[in-house]
PDB file of C-alpha atoms in Angstrom:
ATOM      1  CA  MET L 215     142.451 -15.210  33.354  1.00  0.00           C
ATOM      2  CA  ILE L 216     142.057 -16.533  29.816  1.00  0.00           C
ATOM      3  CA  PRO L 217     142.558 -20.335  29.684  1.00  0.00           C
ATOM      4  CA  ALA L 218     145.290 -21.782  27.453  1.00  0.00           C
ATOM      5  CA  ALA L 219     142.610 -23.699  25.509  1.00  0.00           C
ATOM      6  CA  TYR L 220     140.798 -20.460  24.578  1.00  0.00           C
ATOM      7  CA  LYS L 221     139.708 -20.333  20.926  1.00  0.00           C
ATOM      8  CA  PRO L 222     139.147 -16.863  19.385  1.00  0.00           C
ATOM      9  CA  LYS L 223     135.667 -16.314  17.967  1.00  0.00           C
ATOM     10  CA  LYS L 224     135.264 -15.293  14.343  1.00  0.00           C
ATOM     11  CA  LYS L 225     132.150 -13.233  15.154  1.00  0.00           C
ATOM     12  CA  PHE L 226     134.163 -10.847  17.334  1.00  0.00           C
ATOM     13  CA  MET L 227     136.764 -10.281  14.611  1.00  0.00           C
ATOM     14  CA  GLN L 228     133.905  -9.683  12.160  1.00  0.00           C
ATOM     15  CA  LEU L 229     132.587  -6.999  14.517  1.00  0.00           C
ATOM     16  CA  ALA L 230     136.071  -5.407  14.602  1.00  0.00           C
ATOM     17  CA  ILE L 231     136.093  -5.451  10.787  1.00  0.00           C
ATOM     18  CA  ALA L 232     132.677  -3.744  10.728  1.00  0.00           C
ATOM     19  CA  GLU L 233     134.079  -1.045  13.054  1.00  0.00           C
ATOM     20  CA  ALA L 234     137.083  -0.646  10.716  1.00  0.00           C
ATOM     21  CA  LYS L 235     134.732  -0.115   7.765  1.00  0.00           C
ATOM     22  CA  ARG L 236     132.805   2.545   9.706  1.00  0.00           C
ATOM     23  CA  ALA L 237     136.098   4.279  10.541  1.00  0.00           C
ATOM     24  CA  ARG L 238     137.073   4.253   6.860  1.00  0.00           C
ATOM     25  CA  ASP L 239     133.644   5.597   5.851  1.00  0.00           C
ATOM     26  CA  ARG L 240     134.042   8.579   8.181  1.00  0.00           C
ATOM     27  CA  GLY L 241     137.489   9.348   6.744  1.00  0.00           C
ATOM     28  CA  ASP L 242     139.743   7.599   9.225  1.00  0.00           C
ATOM     29  CA  TYR L 243     142.150   4.683   9.008  1.00  0.00           C
ATOM     30  CA  ALA L 244     140.277   1.395   8.583  1.00  0.00           C
ATOM     31  CA  ILE L 245     141.220  -0.177  11.901  1.00  0.00           C
ATOM     32  CA  GLY L 246     138.696  -1.615  14.321  1.00  0.00           C
ATOM     33  CA  ALA L 247     138.795  -3.192  17.752  1.00  0.00           C
ATOM     34  CA  VAL L 248     136.519  -5.107  20.081  1.00  0.00           C
ATOM     35  CA  ILE L 249     137.086  -6.003  23.718  1.00  0.00           C
ATOM     36  CA  THR L 250     135.242  -8.979  25.148  1.00  0.00           C
ATOM     37  CA  ARG L 251     135.010 -10.384  28.645  1.00  0.00           C
ATOM     38  CA  LEU L 252     135.239 -14.093  29.292  1.00  0.00           C
ATOM     39  CA  THR L 253     133.185 -15.342  32.230  1.00  0.00           C
ATOM     40  CA  GLY L 254     133.248 -19.114  32.443  1.00  0.00           C
ATOM     41  CA  ARG L 255     132.216 -20.331  28.992  1.00  0.00           C
ATOM     42  CA  ARG L 256     130.451 -17.085  28.109  1.00  0.00           C
ATOM     43  CA  GLU L 257     132.167 -14.301  26.153  1.00  0.00           C
ATOM     44  CA  VAL L 258     130.427 -10.938  25.752  1.00  0.00           C
ATOM     45  CA  VAL L 259     131.323  -7.687  23.999  1.00  0.00           C
ATOM     46  CA  ILE L 260     132.220  -4.891  26.407  1.00  0.00           C
ATOM     47  CA  ALA L 261     133.434  -2.280  23.912  1.00  0.00           C
ATOM     48  CA  SER L 262     133.890  -1.829  20.181  1.00  0.00           C
ATOM     49  CA  ALA L 263     135.148   1.114  18.144  1.00  0.00           C
ATOM     50  CA  GLY L 264     136.924   2.266  15.014  1.00  0.00           C
ATOM     51  CA  ASN L 265     140.132   4.241  14.737  1.00  0.00           C
ATOM     52  CA  ARG L 266     139.994   8.030  15.280  1.00  0.00           C
ATOM     53  CA  VAL L 267     143.562   9.124  14.547  1.00  0.00           C
ATOM     54  CA  LYS L 268     142.695  11.261  11.508  1.00  0.00           C
ATOM     55  CA  THR L 269     139.312  12.540  12.654  1.00  0.00           C
ATOM     56  CA  SER L 270     140.524  13.491  16.143  1.00  0.00           C
ATOM     57  CA  GLY L 271     143.746  15.100  14.901  1.00  0.00           C
ATOM     58  CA  SER L 272     145.693  13.105  17.493  1.00  0.00           C
ATOM     59  CA  SER L 273     148.377  10.616  16.494  1.00  0.00           C
ATOM     60  CA  ILE L 274     147.812   8.648  19.708  1.00  0.00           C
ATOM     61  CA  LYS L 275     144.050   8.025  19.386  1.00  0.00           C
ATOM     62  CA  HIS L 276     144.630   4.434  18.287  1.00  0.00           C
ATOM     63  CA  VAL L 277     141.494   2.372  18.670  1.00  0.00           C
ATOM     64  CA  GLU L 278     143.200  -0.316  20.763  1.00  0.00           C
ATOM     65  CA  LEU L 279     144.437   2.239  23.268  1.00  0.00           C
ATOM     66  CA  GLU L 280     141.089   4.027  23.412  1.00  0.00           C
ATOM     67  CA  THR L 281     139.081   0.835  23.976  1.00  0.00           C
ATOM     68  CA  LEU L 282     141.522  -0.322  26.664  1.00  0.00           C
ATOM     69  CA  LYS L 283     141.161   3.026  28.460  1.00  0.00           C
ATOM     70  CA  TYR L 284     137.379   2.839  28.225  1.00  0.00           C
ATOM     71  CA  VAL L 285     137.158  -0.709  29.586  1.00  0.00           C
ATOM     72  CA  SER L 286     139.701   0.022  32.347  1.00  0.00           C
ATOM     73  CA  SER L 287     137.615   2.973  33.500  1.00  0.00           C
ATOM     74  CA  GLY L 288     134.710   0.639  34.241  1.00  0.00           C
ATOM     75  CA  TYR L 289     136.406  -2.631  35.165  1.00  0.00           C
ATOM     76  CA  GLY L 290     139.632  -1.591  36.827  1.00  0.00           C
ATOM     77  CA  ARG L 291     143.310  -1.262  36.104  1.00  0.00           C
ATOM     78  CA  TYR L 292     143.991  -4.885  35.148  1.00  0.00           C
ATOM     79  CA  LEU L 293     142.007  -6.847  32.586  1.00  0.00           C
ATOM     80  CA  PRO L 294     143.011 -10.532  32.849  1.00  0.00           C
ATOM     81  CA  ASP L 295     139.524 -11.793  31.888  1.00  0.00           C
ATOM     82  CA  PHE L 296     139.302  -9.697  28.729  1.00  0.00           C
ATOM     83  CA  VAL L 297     140.272 -10.267  25.098  1.00  0.00           C
ATOM     84  CA  LEU L 298     141.228  -7.529  22.630  1.00  0.00           C
ATOM     85  CA  TYR L 299     140.333  -8.259  19.012  1.00  0.00           C
ATOM     86  CA  SER L 300     141.988  -5.872  16.550  1.00  0.00           C
ATOM     87  CA  THR L 301     141.921  -5.868  12.777  1.00  0.00           C
ATOM     88  CA  HIS L 302     145.661  -5.041  12.785  1.00  0.00           C
ATOM     89  CA  GLU L 303     148.567  -6.239  14.893  1.00  0.00           C
ATOM     90  CA  PRO L 304     148.956  -3.646  17.659  1.00  0.00           C
ATOM     91  CA  CYS L 305     151.779  -1.110  17.317  1.00  0.00           C
ATOM     92  CA  ALA L 306     154.405  -0.680  20.021  1.00  0.00           C
ATOM     93  CA  MET L 307     152.288   1.871  21.927  1.00  0.00           C
ATOM     94  CA  CYS L 308     149.173  -0.295  21.894  1.00  0.00           C
ATOM     95  CA  ALA L 309     151.129  -3.467  22.667  1.00  0.00           C
ATOM     96  CA  GLY L 310     152.621  -1.675  25.675  1.00  0.00           C
ATOM     97  CA  ALA L 311     149.131  -0.704  26.830  1.00  0.00           C
ATOM     98  CA  CYS L 312     148.104  -4.360  26.519  1.00  0.00           C
ATOM     99  CA  VAL L 313     151.047  -5.396  28.702  1.00  0.00           C
ATOM    100  CA  TRP L 314     150.390  -2.717  31.331  1.00  0.00           C
ATOM    101  CA  SER L 315     146.654  -3.495  31.463  1.00  0.00           C
ATOM    102  CA  ARG L 316     147.467  -7.199  31.778  1.00  0.00           C
ATOM    103  CA  ILE L 317     144.812  -8.019  29.203  1.00  0.00           C
ATOM    104  CA  GLY L 318     144.166 -11.745  29.029  1.00  0.00           C
ATOM    105  CA  ALA L 319     144.647 -12.142  25.272  1.00  0.00           C
ATOM    106  CA  VAL L 320     145.107 -10.209  22.033  1.00  0.00           C
ATOM    107  CA  VAL L 321     143.736 -11.509  18.742  1.00  0.00           C
ATOM    108  CA  TYR L 322     144.628  -9.650  15.533  1.00  0.00           C
ATOM    109  CA  GLY L 323     143.833  -9.978  11.856  1.00  0.00           C
ATOM    110  CA  VAL L 324     146.644  -8.460   9.781  1.00  0.00           C
ATOM    111  CA  SER L 325     150.273  -8.791  10.900  1.00  0.00           C
ATOM    112  CA  GLN L 326     152.916  -6.077  10.660  1.00  0.00           C
ATOM    113  CA  GLU L 327     154.632  -8.187   7.982  1.00  0.00           C
ATOM    114  CA  ASP L 328     151.412  -8.280   5.924  1.00  0.00           C
ATOM    115  CA  ILE L 329     151.060  -4.515   6.258  1.00  0.00           C
ATOM    116  CA  ALA L 330     154.648  -3.981   5.064  1.00  0.00           C
ATOM    117  CA  ALA L 331     154.151  -6.366   2.114  1.00  0.00           C
ATOM    118  CA  PHE L 332     150.993  -4.485   1.125  1.00  0.00           C
ATOM    119  CA  GLY L 333     152.945  -1.219   1.153  1.00  0.00           C
ATOM    120  CA  ARG L 334     155.821  -2.691  -0.871  1.00  0.00           C
ATOM    121  CA  LYS L 335     153.371  -3.937  -3.483  1.00  0.00           C
ATOM    122  CA  ARG L 336     151.888  -0.451  -3.832  1.00  0.00           C
ATOM    123  CA  GLY L 337     155.234   1.352  -3.668  1.00  0.00           C
ATOM    124  CA  THR L 338     154.185   3.125  -0.474  1.00  0.00           C
ATOM    125  CA  GLU L 339     155.835   0.948   2.156  1.00  0.00           C
ATOM    126  CA  ASP L 340     156.685   3.874   4.437  1.00  0.00           C
ATOM    127  CA  ARG L 341     152.990   4.816   4.659  1.00  0.00           C
ATOM    128  CA  TRP L 342     151.983   1.343   5.826  1.00  0.00           C
ATOM    129  CA  LEU L 343     154.731   0.499   8.283  1.00  0.00           C
ATOM    130  CA  SER L 344     153.875   0.658  11.915  1.00  0.00           C
ATOM    131  CA  PRO L 345     156.094   2.741  14.202  1.00  0.00           C
ATOM    132  CA  THR L 346     157.725  -0.471  15.437  1.00  0.00           C
ATOM    133  CA  ARG L 347     159.144  -1.075  11.957  1.00  0.00           C
ATOM    134  CA  MET L 348     159.911   2.477  10.859  1.00  0.00           C
ATOM    135  CA  GLN L 349     163.501   3.565  10.668  1.00  0.00           C
ATOM    136  CA  LYS L 350     162.980   6.797  12.600  1.00  0.00           C
ATOM    137  CA  THR L 351     165.068   7.869  15.528  1.00  0.00           C
ATOM    138  CA  VAL L 352     163.996   9.785  18.571  1.00  0.00           C
ATOM    139  CA  GLN L 353     166.530  11.448  20.836  1.00  0.00           C
ATOM    140  CA  LEU L 354     166.254  10.001  24.307  1.00  0.00           C
ATOM    141  CA  ARG L 355     167.961  11.761  27.192  1.00  0.00           C
ATOM    142  CA  GLY L 356     167.405  10.702  30.737  1.00  0.00           C
ATOM    143  CA  SER L 357     168.664  10.881  34.302  1.00  0.00           C
ATOM    144  CA  ILE L 358     168.858  14.667  34.264  1.00  0.00           C
ATOM    145  CA  VAL L 359     166.716  15.283  37.346  1.00  0.00           C
ATOM    146  CA  ALA L 360     165.250  11.919  38.264  1.00  0.00           C
ATOM    147  CA  LEU L 361     168.439  10.064  39.176  1.00  0.00           C
ATOM    148  CA  PRO L 362     169.729  12.536  41.786  1.00  0.00           C
ATOM    149  CA  TYR L 363     166.218  12.683  43.295  1.00  0.00           C
ATOM    150  CA  VAL L 364     165.976   8.880  43.459  1.00  0.00           C
ATOM    151  CA  ASN L 365     169.462   8.550  44.989  1.00  0.00           C
ATOM    152  CA  LYS L 366     168.630  11.191  47.621  1.00  0.00           C
ATOM    153  CA  LYS L 367     165.335   9.491  48.406  1.00  0.00           C
ATOM    154  CA  VAL L 368     167.039   6.115  48.859  1.00  0.00           C
ATOM    155  CA  ARG L 369     169.808   7.552  51.074  1.00  0.00           C
ATOM    156  CA  ASN L 370     167.313   9.334  53.303  1.00  0.00           C
ATOM    157  CA  GLY L 371     165.062   6.282  53.579  1.00  0.00           C
ATOM    158  CA  ASP L 372     162.027   8.204  52.233  1.00  0.00           C
TER     159      ASP L 372
END
């Protein structure tokens, strides 16, 4: 577990920025992430990477999600002793992954508000907004099959 007195280290954010620059240089979005592990007073890098959304052709290859998956594969499902450093505030998908992985802390560089302001300044706000701020709707329809199955399972004591 990350102590309340934990102070983020500039050198780890600088490594995330270097990863973001490498991602940009290979034609991807300039977003980088580093995951460290805190053991006592020692903090070491476990994983670092740059975004691969454009180069992979997958809209869900966010660097935060990919590094969390990588670290979880070696250290287990929950990551309370780990810190995610990201150059950008995680989107809703990546923030959800942080919650589900129980990561100890998240440190980010640029906030969603900063990203939106940057887009407004350039007249391209919609390009820079994260999905958590976009005004898009997705149809959500549930309880078609799952609810009757759950009710039957509960009644039968399965």
